[in-house]
Structures are given as C-alpha cells and as structure tokens.
Amino acid sequence: PDLAAALDSMFDRLSADGQMLSAEEQERWLLTINRQLGRGSEYRAATKAREARGGDLIREDFTNVYVAEAQAGKFWGIEHDLNAVLGAGVAD
C-alpha cells in the first residue's frame, strides 16, 4: 500500500468511530509505538495538535504527525509504527 492508505488504515484500526482518536485511543496508540507515554516525536506532535484543537485528534491531525515525521526523514520510524499497529508497513 502507499503511505497515505497505510496511515488511513492505521487510524481506522486505532479509532473506534473512524472520525477521531479519543484521549484513551491516543494513549493506546502512543504506548503501542513508543512503549511509554511522554517520549517520541509522535507524542510531542500529537499533544501539540490535541492542545491546539482543544479536544480529540481527528484524522488530519494524525496524518500531519506522520507528514512531519516524513519531512524529518524518519521513514524508519513511520515503518516501525505501521508494523507495530498493523503488523505490516509500506515496505512489506
């Protein structure tokens, strides 16, 4: 799959309603990819987006976390996260 489709699949796997990630869903995602809260650039970007929105993360916020990862050249990190959540990445 291409990256956009893989990110959509990851969001769909994490979100109960397909529209947003609740605080609990965000925590589960971050624990899955980072094994603890408070670490990782995804954590910092998601926290900033949640605070800016004043609530749950929407799909666009989630995607933007990974756009920033890609812009920083962290393709290995994106692949890791996809594998952790979906069991496969875009390189598989």
GROMACS .gro file of C-alpha atoms in nm:
model
   92
    1PRO     CA    1   0.000   0.000   0.000
    2ASP     CA    2   0.104   0.360  -0.038
    3LEU     CA    3   0.182   0.565   0.270
    4ALA     CA    4  -0.145   0.761   0.269
    5ALA     CA    5  -0.350   0.440   0.253
    6ALA     CA    6  -0.137   0.280   0.524
    7LEU     CA    7  -0.184   0.580   0.754
    8ASP     CA    8  -0.560   0.571   0.693
    9SER     CA    9  -0.562   0.201   0.782
   10MET     CA   10  -0.365   0.269   1.097
   11PHE     CA   11  -0.605   0.546   1.202
   12ASP     CA   12  -0.903   0.320   1.131
   13ARG     CA   13  -0.750   0.044   1.342
   14LEU     CA   14  -0.697   0.283   1.634
   15SER     CA   15  -1.022   0.482   1.619
   16ALA     CA   16  -1.348   0.331   1.743
   17ASP     CA   17  -1.563   0.571   1.539
   18GLY     CA   18  -1.333   0.631   1.240
   19GLN     CA   19  -1.356   1.006   1.297
   20MET     CA   20  -1.123   1.086   1.586
   21LEU     CA   21  -0.886   0.945   1.843
   22SER     CA   22  -1.011   0.994   2.196
   23ALA     CA   23  -0.759   1.056   2.473
   24GLU     CA   24  -0.770   0.684   2.555
   25GLU     CA   25  -0.720   0.582   2.192
   26GLN     CA   26  -0.433   0.826   2.156
   27GLU     CA   27  -0.271   0.684   2.469
   28ARG     CA   28  -0.308   0.327   2.338
   29TRP     CA   29  -0.151   0.430   2.004
   30LEU     CA   30   0.144   0.602   2.172
   31LEU     CA   31   0.203   0.312   2.410
   32THR     CA   32   0.195   0.072   2.115
   33ILE     CA   33   0.455   0.264   1.916
   34ASN     CA   34   0.675   0.407   2.194
   35ARG     CA   35   0.615   0.162   2.482
   36GLN     CA   36   0.570   0.450   2.725
   37LEU     CA   37   0.398   0.787   2.733
   38GLY     CA   38   0.593   1.109   2.715
   39ARG     CA   39   0.856   1.001   2.466
   40GLY     CA   40   0.888   1.026   2.091
   41SER     CA   41   0.825   1.298   1.838
   42GLU     CA   42   0.481   1.148   1.769
   43TYR     CA   43   0.388   1.209   2.132
   44ARG     CA   44   0.503   1.570   2.118
   45ALA     CA   45   0.328   1.640   1.785
   46ALA     CA   46   0.004   1.470   1.893
   47THR     CA   47  -0.002   1.657   2.223
   48LYS     CA   48   0.052   1.988   2.044
   49ALA     CA   49  -0.228   1.909   1.795
   50ARG     CA   50  -0.466   1.800   2.071
   51GLU     CA   51  -0.399   2.119   2.268
   52ALA     CA   52  -0.445   2.336   1.958
   53ARG     CA   53  -0.775   2.165   1.877
   54GLY     CA   54  -0.890   2.161   2.236
   55GLY     CA   55  -1.002   1.801   2.213
   56ASP     CA   56  -0.962   1.473   2.035
   57LEU     CA   57  -0.732   1.419   1.739
   58ILE     CA   58  -0.901   1.400   1.400
   59ARG     CA   59  -0.765   1.205   1.104
   60GLU     CA   60  -0.596   1.517   0.962
   61ASP     CA   61  -0.408   1.574   1.289
   62PHE     CA   62  -0.296   1.212   1.294
   63THR     CA   63  -0.181   1.227   0.932
   64ASN     CA   64   0.004   1.552   0.998
   65VAL     CA   65   0.202   1.383   1.277
   66TYR     CA   66   0.336   1.143   1.016
   67VAL     CA   67   0.383   1.411   0.749
   68ALA     CA   68   0.616   1.583   0.997
   69GLU     CA   69   0.796   1.251   1.055
   70ALA     CA   70   0.845   1.209   0.680
   71GLN     CA   71   0.965   1.568   0.639
   72ALA     CA   72   1.222   1.500   0.911
   73GLY     CA   73   1.342   1.194   0.718
   74LYS     CA   74   1.215   0.949   0.980
   75PHE     CA   75   1.086   0.693   0.734
   76TRP     CA   76   1.219   0.411   0.953
   77GLY     CA   77   1.003   0.545   1.239
   78ILE     CA   78   0.691   0.551   1.023
   79GLU     CA   79   0.761   0.196   0.909
   80HIS     CA   80   0.809   0.089   1.271
   81ASP     CA   81   0.479   0.245   1.378
   82LEU     CA   82   0.289   0.087   1.089
   83ASN     CA   83   0.435  -0.252   1.177
   84ALA     CA   84   0.355  -0.205   1.547
   85VAL     CA   85  -0.009  -0.116   1.483
   86LEU     CA   86  -0.094  -0.302   1.162
   87GLY     CA   87   0.160  -0.583   1.156
   88ALA     CA   88   0.293  -0.458   0.821
   89GLY     CA   89   0.442  -0.143   0.676
   90VAL     CA   90   0.466   0.003   0.328
   91ALA     CA   91   0.794  -0.180   0.263
   92ASP     CA   92   0.633  -0.522   0.322
   0.00000   0.00000   0.00000
